[in-house]
Short mmCIF file of C-alpha atoms (C1' of nucleotides) in Angstrom, two decimals:
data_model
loop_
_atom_site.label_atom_id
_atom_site.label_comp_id
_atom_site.label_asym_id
_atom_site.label_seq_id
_atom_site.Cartn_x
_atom_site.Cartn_y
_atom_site.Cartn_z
CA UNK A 1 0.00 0.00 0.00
CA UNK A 2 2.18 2.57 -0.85
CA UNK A 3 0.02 5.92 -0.17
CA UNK A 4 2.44 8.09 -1.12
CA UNK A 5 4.79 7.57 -4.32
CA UNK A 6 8.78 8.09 -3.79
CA UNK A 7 8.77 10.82 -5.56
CA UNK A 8 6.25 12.41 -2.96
CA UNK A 9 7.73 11.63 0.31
CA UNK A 10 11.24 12.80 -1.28
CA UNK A 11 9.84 16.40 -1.41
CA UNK A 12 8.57 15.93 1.96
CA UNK A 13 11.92 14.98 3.40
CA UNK A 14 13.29 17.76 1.31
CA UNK A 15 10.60 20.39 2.86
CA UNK A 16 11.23 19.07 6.39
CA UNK A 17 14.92 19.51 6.32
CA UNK A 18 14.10 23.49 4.38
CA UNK A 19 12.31 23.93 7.68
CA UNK A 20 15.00 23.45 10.14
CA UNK A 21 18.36 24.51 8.44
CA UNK A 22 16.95 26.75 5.71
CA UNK A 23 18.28 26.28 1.71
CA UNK A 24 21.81 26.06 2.65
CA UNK A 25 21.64 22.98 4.77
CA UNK A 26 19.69 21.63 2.28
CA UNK A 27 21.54 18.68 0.63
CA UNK A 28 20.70 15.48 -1.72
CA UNK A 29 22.66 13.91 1.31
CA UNK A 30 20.56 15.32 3.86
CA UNK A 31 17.42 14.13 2.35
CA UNK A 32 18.01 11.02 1.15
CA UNK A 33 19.35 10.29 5.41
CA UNK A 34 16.30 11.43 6.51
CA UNK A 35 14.31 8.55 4.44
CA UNK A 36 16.79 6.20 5.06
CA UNK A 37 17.56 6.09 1.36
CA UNK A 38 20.90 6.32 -0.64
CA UNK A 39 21.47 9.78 -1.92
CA UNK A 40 21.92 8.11 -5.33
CA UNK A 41 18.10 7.04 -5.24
CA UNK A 42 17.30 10.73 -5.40
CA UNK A 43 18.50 10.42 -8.93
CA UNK A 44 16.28 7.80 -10.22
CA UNK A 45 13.33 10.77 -9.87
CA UNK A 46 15.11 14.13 -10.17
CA UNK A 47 17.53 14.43 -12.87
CA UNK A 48 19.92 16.51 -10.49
CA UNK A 49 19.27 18.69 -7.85
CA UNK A 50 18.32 21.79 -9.80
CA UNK A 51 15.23 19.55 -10.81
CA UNK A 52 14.62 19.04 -7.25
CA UNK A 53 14.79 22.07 -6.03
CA UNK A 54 12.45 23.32 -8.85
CA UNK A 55 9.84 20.88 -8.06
CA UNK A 56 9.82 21.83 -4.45
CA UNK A 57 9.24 25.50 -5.94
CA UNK A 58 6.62 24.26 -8.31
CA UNK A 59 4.75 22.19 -5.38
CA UNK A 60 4.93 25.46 -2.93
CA UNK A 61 3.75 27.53 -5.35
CA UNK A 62 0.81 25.20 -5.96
CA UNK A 63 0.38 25.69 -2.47
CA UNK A 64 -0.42 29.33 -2.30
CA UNK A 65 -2.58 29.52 -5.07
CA UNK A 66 -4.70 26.95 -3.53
CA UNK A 67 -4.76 28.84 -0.89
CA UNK A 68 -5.94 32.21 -2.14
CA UNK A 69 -8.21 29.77 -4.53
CA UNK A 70 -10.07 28.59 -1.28
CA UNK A 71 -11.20 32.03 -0.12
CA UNK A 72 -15.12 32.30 -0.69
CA UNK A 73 -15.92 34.89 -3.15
CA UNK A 74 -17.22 37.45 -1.07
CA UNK A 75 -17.48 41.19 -1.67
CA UNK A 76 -13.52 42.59 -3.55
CA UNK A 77 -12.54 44.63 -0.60
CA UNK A 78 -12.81 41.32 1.92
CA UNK A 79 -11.72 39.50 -0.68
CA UNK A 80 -7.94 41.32 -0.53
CA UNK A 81 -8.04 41.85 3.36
CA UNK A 82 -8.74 37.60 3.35
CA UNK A 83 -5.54 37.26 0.88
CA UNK A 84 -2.97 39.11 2.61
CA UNK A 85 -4.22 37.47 6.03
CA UNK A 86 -3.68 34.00 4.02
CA UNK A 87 -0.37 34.93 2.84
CA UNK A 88 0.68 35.90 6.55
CA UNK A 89 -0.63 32.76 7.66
CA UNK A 90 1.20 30.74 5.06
CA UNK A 91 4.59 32.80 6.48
CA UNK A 92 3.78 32.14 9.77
CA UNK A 93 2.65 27.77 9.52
CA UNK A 94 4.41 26.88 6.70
CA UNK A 95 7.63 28.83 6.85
CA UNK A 96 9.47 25.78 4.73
CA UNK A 97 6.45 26.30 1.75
CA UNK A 98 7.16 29.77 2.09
CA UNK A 99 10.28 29.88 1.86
CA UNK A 100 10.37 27.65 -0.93
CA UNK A 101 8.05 29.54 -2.83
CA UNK A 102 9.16 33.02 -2.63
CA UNK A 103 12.56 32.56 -1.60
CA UNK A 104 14.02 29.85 -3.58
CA UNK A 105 16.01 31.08 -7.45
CA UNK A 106 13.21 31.19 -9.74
CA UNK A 107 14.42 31.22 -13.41
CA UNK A 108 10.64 31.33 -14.36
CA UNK A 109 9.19 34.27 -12.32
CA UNK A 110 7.05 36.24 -13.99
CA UNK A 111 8.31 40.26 -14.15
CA UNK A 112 6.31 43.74 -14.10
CA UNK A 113 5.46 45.25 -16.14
CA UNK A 114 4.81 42.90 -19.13
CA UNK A 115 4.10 39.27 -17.97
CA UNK A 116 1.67 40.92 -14.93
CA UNK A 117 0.05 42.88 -17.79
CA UNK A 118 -0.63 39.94 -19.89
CA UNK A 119 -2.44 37.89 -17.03
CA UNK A 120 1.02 35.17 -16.72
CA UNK A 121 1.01 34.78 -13.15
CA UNK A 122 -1.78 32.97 -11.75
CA UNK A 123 -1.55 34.46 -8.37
CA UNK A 124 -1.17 38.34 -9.32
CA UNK A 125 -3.95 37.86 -11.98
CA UNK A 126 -6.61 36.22 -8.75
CA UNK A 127 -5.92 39.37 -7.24
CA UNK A 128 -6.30 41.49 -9.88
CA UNK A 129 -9.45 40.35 -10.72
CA UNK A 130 -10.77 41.28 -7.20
CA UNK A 131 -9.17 44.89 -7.80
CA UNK A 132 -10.98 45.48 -10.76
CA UNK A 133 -14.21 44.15 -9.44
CA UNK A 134 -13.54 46.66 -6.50
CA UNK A 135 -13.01 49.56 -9.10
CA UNK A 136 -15.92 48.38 -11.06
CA UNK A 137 -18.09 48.39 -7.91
CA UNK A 138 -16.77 51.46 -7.12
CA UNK A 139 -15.26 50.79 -4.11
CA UNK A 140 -12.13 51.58 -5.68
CA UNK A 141 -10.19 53.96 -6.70
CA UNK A 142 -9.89 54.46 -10.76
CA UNK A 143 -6.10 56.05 -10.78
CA UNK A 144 -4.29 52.97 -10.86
CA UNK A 145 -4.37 50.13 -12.98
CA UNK A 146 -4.85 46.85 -11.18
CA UNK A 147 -1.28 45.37 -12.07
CA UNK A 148 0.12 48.47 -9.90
CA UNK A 149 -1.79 48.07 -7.30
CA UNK A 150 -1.26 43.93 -7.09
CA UNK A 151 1.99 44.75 -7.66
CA UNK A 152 2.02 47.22 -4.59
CA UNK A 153 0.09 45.12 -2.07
CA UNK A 154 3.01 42.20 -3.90
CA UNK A 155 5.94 44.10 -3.13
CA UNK A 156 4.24 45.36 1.22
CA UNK A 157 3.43 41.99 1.78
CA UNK A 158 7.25 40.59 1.35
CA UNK A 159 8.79 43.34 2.21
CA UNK A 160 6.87 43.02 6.02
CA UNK A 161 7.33 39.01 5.98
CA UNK A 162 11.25 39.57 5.24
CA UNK A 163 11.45 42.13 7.90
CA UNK A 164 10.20 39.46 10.78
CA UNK A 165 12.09 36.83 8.83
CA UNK A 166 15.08 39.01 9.54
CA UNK A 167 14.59 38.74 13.16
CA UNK A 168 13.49 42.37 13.25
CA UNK A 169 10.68 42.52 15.12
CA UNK A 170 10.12 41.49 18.99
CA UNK A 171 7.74 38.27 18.21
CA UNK A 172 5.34 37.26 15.93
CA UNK A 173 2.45 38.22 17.51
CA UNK A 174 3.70 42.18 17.87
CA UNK A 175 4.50 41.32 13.80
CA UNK A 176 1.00 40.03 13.48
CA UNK A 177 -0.57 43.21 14.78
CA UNK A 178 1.79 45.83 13.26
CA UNK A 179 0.92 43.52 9.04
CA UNK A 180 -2.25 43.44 9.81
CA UNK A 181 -2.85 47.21 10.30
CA UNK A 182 0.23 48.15 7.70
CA UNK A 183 -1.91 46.40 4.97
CA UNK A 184 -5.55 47.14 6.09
CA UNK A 185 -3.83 50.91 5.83
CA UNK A 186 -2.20 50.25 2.45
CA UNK A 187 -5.72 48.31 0.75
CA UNK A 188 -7.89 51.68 2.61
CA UNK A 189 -5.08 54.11 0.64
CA UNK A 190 -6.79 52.58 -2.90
CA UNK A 191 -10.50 52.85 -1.72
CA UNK A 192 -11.85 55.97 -3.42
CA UNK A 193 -11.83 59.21 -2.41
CA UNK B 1 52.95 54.66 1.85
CA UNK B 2 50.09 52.25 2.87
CA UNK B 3 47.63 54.45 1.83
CA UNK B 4 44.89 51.38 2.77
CA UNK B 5 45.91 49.04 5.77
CA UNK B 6 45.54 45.64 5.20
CA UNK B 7 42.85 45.15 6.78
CA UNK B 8 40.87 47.49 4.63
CA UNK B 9 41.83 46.26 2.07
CA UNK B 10 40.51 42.84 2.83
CA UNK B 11 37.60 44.76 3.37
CA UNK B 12 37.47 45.97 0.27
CA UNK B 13 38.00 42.75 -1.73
CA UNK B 14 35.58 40.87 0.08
CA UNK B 15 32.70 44.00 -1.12
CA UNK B 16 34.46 43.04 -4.88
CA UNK B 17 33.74 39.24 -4.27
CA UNK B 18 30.46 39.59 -2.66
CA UNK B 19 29.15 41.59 -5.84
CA UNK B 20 30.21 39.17 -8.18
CA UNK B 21 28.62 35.79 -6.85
CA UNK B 22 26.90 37.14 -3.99
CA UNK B 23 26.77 35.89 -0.33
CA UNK B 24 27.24 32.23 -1.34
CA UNK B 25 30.06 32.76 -3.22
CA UNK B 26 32.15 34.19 -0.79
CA UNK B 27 34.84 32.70 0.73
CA UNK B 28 38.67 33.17 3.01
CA UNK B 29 40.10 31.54 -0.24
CA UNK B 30 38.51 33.83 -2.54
CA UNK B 31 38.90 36.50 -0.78
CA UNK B 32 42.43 35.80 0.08
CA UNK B 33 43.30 34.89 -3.48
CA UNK B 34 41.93 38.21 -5.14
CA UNK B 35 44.33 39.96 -2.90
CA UNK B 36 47.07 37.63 -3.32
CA UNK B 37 47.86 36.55 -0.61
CA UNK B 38 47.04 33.38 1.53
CA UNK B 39 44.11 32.35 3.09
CA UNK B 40 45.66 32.18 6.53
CA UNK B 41 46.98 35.99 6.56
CA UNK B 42 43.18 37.06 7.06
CA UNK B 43 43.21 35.52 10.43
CA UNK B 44 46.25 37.52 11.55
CA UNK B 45 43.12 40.63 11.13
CA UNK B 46 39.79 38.72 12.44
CA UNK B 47 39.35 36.24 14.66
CA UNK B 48 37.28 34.06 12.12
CA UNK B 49 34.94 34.25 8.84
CA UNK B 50 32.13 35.40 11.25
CA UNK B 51 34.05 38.52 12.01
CA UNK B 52 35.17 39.29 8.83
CA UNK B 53 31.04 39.02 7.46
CA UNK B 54 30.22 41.66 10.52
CA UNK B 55 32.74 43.74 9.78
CA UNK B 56 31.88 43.41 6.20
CA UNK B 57 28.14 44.17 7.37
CA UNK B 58 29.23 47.38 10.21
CA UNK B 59 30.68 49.23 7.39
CA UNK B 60 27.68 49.01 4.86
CA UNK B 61 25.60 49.62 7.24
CA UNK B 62 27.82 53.09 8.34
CA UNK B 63 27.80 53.61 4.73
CA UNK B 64 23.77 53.75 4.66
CA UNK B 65 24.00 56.12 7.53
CA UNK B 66 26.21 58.09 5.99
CA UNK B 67 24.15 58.55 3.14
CA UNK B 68 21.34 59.47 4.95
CA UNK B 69 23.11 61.99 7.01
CA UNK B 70 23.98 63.96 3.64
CA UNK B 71 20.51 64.60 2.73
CA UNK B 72 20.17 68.53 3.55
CA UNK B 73 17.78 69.38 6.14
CA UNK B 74 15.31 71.25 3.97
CA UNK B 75 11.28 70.31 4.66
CA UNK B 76 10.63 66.75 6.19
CA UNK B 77 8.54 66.01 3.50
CA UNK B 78 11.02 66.76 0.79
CA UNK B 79 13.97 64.49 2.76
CA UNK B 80 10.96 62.16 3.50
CA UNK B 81 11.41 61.56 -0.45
CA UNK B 82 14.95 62.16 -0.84
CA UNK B 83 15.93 59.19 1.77
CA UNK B 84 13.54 56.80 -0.54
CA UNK B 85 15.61 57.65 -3.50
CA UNK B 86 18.78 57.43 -1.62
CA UNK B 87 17.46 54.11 -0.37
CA UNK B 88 16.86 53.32 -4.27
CA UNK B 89 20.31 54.92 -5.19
CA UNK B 90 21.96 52.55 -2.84
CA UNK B 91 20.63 49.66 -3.68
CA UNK B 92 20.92 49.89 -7.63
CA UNK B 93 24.28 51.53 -7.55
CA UNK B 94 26.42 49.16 -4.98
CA UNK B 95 24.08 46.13 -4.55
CA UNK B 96 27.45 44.99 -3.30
CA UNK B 97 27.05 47.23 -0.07
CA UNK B 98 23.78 47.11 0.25
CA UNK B 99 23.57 43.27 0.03
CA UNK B 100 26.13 43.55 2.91
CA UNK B 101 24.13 46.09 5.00
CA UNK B 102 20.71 44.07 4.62
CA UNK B 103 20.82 40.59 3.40
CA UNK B 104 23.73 39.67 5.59
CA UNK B 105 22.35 37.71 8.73
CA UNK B 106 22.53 40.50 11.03
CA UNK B 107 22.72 39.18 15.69
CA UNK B 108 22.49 42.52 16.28
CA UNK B 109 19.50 43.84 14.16
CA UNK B 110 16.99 46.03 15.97
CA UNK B 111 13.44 44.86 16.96
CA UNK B 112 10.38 46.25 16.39
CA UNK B 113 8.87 47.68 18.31
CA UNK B 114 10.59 48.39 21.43
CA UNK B 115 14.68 48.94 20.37
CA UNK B 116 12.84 51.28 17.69
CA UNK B 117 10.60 52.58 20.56
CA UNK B 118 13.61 53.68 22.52
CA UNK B 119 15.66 54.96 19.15
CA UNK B 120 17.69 52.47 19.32
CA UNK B 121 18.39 52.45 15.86
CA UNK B 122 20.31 55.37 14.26
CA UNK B 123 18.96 54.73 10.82
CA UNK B 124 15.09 54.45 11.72
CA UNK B 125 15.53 57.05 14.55
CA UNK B 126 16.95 60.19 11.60
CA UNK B 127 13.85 58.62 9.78
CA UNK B 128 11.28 59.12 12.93
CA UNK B 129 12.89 62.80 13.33
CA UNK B 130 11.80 63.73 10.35
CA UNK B 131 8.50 62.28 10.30
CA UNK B 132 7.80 63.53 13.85
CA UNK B 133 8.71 67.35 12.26
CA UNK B 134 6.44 67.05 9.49
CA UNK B 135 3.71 66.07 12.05
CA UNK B 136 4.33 69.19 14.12
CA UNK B 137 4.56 70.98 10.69
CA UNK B 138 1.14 69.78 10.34
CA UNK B 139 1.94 68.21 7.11
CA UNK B 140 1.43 64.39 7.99
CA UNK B 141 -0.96 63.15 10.06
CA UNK B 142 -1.25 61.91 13.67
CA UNK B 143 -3.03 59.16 14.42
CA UNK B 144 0.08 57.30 13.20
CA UNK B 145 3.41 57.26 15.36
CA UNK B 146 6.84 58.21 13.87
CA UNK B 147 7.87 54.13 14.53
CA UNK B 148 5.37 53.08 13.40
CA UNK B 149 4.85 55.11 10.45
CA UNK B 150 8.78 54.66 9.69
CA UNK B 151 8.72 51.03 9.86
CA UNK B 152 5.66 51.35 6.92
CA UNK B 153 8.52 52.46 4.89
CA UNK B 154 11.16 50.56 5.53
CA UNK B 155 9.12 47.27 4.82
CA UNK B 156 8.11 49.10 1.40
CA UNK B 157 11.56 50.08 0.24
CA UNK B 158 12.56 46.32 1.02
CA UNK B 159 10.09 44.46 -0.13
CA UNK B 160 10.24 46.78 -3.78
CA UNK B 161 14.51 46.13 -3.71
CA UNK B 162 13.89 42.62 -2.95
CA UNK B 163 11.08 42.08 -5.66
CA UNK B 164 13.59 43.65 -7.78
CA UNK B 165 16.46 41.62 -6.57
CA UNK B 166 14.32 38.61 -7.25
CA UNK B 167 14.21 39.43 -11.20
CA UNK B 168 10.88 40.52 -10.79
CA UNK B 169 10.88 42.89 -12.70
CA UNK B 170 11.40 43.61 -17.21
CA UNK B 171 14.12 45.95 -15.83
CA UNK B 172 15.47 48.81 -13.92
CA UNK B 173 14.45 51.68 -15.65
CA UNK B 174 10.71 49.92 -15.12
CA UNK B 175 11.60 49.38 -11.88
CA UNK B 176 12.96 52.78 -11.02
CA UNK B 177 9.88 54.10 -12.27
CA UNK B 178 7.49 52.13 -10.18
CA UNK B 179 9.74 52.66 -6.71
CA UNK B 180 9.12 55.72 -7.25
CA UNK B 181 5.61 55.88 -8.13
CA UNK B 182 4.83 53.70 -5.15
CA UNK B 183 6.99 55.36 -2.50
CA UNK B 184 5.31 58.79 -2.97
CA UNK B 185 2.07 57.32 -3.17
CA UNK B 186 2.98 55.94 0.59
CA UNK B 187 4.06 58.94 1.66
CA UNK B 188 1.23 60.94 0.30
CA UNK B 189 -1.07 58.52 2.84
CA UNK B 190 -0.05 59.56 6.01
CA UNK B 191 -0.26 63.43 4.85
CA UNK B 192 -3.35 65.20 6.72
CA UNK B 193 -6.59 64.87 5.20
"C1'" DT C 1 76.25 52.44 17.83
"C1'" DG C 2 75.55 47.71 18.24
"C1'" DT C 3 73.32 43.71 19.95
"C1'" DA C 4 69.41 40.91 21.80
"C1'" DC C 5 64.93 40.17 21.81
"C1'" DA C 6 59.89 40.76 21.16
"C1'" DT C 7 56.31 41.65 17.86
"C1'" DC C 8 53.81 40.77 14.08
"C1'" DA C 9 52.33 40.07 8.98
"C1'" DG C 10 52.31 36.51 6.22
"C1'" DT C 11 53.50 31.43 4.56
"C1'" DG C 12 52.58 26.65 3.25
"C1'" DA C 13 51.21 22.23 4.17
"C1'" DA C 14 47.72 19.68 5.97
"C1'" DC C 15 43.18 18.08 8.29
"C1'" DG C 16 38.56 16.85 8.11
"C1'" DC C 17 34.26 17.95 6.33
"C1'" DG C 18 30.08 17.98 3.32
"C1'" DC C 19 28.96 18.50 -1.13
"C1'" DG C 20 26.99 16.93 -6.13
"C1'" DT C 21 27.67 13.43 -8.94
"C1'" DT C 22 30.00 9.14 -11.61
"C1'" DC C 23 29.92 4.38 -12.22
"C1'" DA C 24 29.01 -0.40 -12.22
"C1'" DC C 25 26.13 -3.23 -9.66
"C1'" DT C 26 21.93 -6.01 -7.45
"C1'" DG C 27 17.66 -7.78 -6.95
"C1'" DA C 28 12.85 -7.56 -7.33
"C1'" DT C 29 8.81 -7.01 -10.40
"C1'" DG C 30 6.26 -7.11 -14.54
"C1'" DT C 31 5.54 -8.73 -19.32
"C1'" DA C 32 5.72 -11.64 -23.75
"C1'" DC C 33 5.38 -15.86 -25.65
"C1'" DT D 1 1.92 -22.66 -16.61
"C1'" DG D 2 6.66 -21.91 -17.18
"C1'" DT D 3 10.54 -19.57 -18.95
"C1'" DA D 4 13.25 -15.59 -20.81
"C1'" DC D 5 13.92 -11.06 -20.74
"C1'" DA D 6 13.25 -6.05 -20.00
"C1'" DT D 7 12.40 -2.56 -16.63
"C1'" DC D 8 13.34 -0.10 -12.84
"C1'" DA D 9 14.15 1.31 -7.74
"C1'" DG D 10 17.79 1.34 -5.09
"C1'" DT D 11 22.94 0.26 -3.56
"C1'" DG D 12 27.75 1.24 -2.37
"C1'" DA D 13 32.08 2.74 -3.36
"C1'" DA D 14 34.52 6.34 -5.14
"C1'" DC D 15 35.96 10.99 -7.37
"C1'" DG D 16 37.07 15.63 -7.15
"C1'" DC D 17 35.88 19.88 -5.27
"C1'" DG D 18 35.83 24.01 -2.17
"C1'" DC D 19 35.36 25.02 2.33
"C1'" DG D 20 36.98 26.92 7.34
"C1'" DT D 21 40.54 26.25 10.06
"C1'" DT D 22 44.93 23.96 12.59
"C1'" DC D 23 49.70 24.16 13.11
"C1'" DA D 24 54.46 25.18 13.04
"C1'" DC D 25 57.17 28.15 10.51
"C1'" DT D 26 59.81 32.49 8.35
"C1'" DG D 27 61.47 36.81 7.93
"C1'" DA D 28 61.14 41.58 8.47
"C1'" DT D 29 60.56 45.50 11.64
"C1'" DG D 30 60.68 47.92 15.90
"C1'" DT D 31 62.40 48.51 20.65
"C1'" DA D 32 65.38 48.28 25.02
"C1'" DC D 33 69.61 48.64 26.90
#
DNA sequence: TGTACATCAGTGAACGCGCGTTCACTGATGTAC
DNA sequence: TGTACATCAGTGAACGCGCGTTCACTGATGTAC
């Protein structure tokens, strides 16, 4: 009964270790221990460890878009307020997922202006869709196109996770507070005037 | 005529290595070798590679401060802007340093929010000095405080650099244009309404 | 002024480590006839 | 139903690399008397 492939429980191994030891403890040697395996076995699913690491990307990135898929489709506004609280919950549980989604070399990511513009990114275009429906409601400003303001709310929302992933702030529950009210703030500055 | 001691000038090659190769790529051989000279002569100048990546960190960070210290003390508002560009400036021009002041894993790093609370922080504390004149001034707002409003920016300016950083975006002229776009925007929404 | 000695920057060989990856292999499982 | 063969997950030893750091040293420079 083998419930999950090799192929499977390899990226689990190899998002376990991420979590304690970060990417630079992260080794084909280290993983394959931790399964009890021979590091050569690795290679009989991942062509090297590039391939690995890509598919541990790939699978985080999954991740978060199920996530943001999963929020009910309420009105815009809670719709964005719900999003960044999901992406500061997927910081705080899942620091490993995180970190392999946003923080591991991605040769494909998708780059503003262009790709954004042209709906690439799955994630960006979810929440651009909200923003328009905001503007179109009216509950939203008209000044900005969406792909500037996704790609403001984008660029706050790391930018306050890398901060506490620094170490800069006392714990996470003063971080908690202070995102919570940085981005309510920052989603209020787009509402219209 | 040793116009640069040694030890500055190890210093100095380690900023060369670190911008070609970045953190990962940066080693006492290297660093040793681009000076020619041998690995072991470093250690007659710090204790261990630990030392050498604080010192390496202390003076990018006193070059950030000294940046910041230059702007001229005209309206808060107008060095309110001035420190984002700097901030830009510093980043796109020696990503070396600024890799070394920021991305470097930092013991010492203040905490939000009580080391900021008590200005412990000579960077974030010229920041708060200004914001707290432009309150008096009556040009920003006060339900906000200074910390708090000054730690809004800092997680902006990082999160756009490290977005950028990331290859995130078509390239810098774009990206030039939308730091700055976004920045102002920020600082625009804690003026008084 | 000359000698003895301490200081100190730098040398060069070596150690032990963890790494990604190679190579030739074993042994079980499935498939064709 | 039995045999021959391909497939395929995993093994185990080994290679070559770059790393931080140890150790005992050399040779020049400065200082005390």
């Amino acid at each position: 009964m083998p419930a999950l492939g090799t192929k499977a429980r390899i990226l689990r191994a190899a998002n376990r270790r991420l979590q304690k030891g970060g990417i630079s403890r992260l080794s084909m040697r280290t993983i394959a221990a931790d399964l009890g395996i021979t590091p050569m076995a690795l290679y009989r699913h991942f062509r090297d460890k590039d391939e690995l690491l890509d598919a541990l990307s790939q699978d985080a990135l999954n991740e978060w878009l199920r996530r943001l898929q999963e929020i009910g489709s309420e009105s815009p506004l809670k719709w964005l307020h719900e999003s960044f609280e999901r992406f500061l919950a997927f910081a705080l549980d899942s620091p490993t997922r995180f970190e392999a989604a946003f923080l591991l070399p991605a040769p494909k990511a998708r780059r503003f202006p262009d790709d954004i513009t042209l709906r690439r990114s799955p994630t960006l275009t979810l929440m651009m869709n909200h923003i328009e429906r905001a503007q179109f409601e009216g509950s939203f400003c008209r000044d900005e196109s969406p792909e500037y303001i996704a790609m403001t709310f984008w660029a706050l929302a790391q930018g306050l996770v890398a901060l506490f992933r620094a170490g800069r702030f006392t714990g996470a529950t003063e971080f908690r507070d202070f995102y919570l009210r940085v981005t309510a703030r920052c989603i209020a500055s787009f509402r219209r005037s």
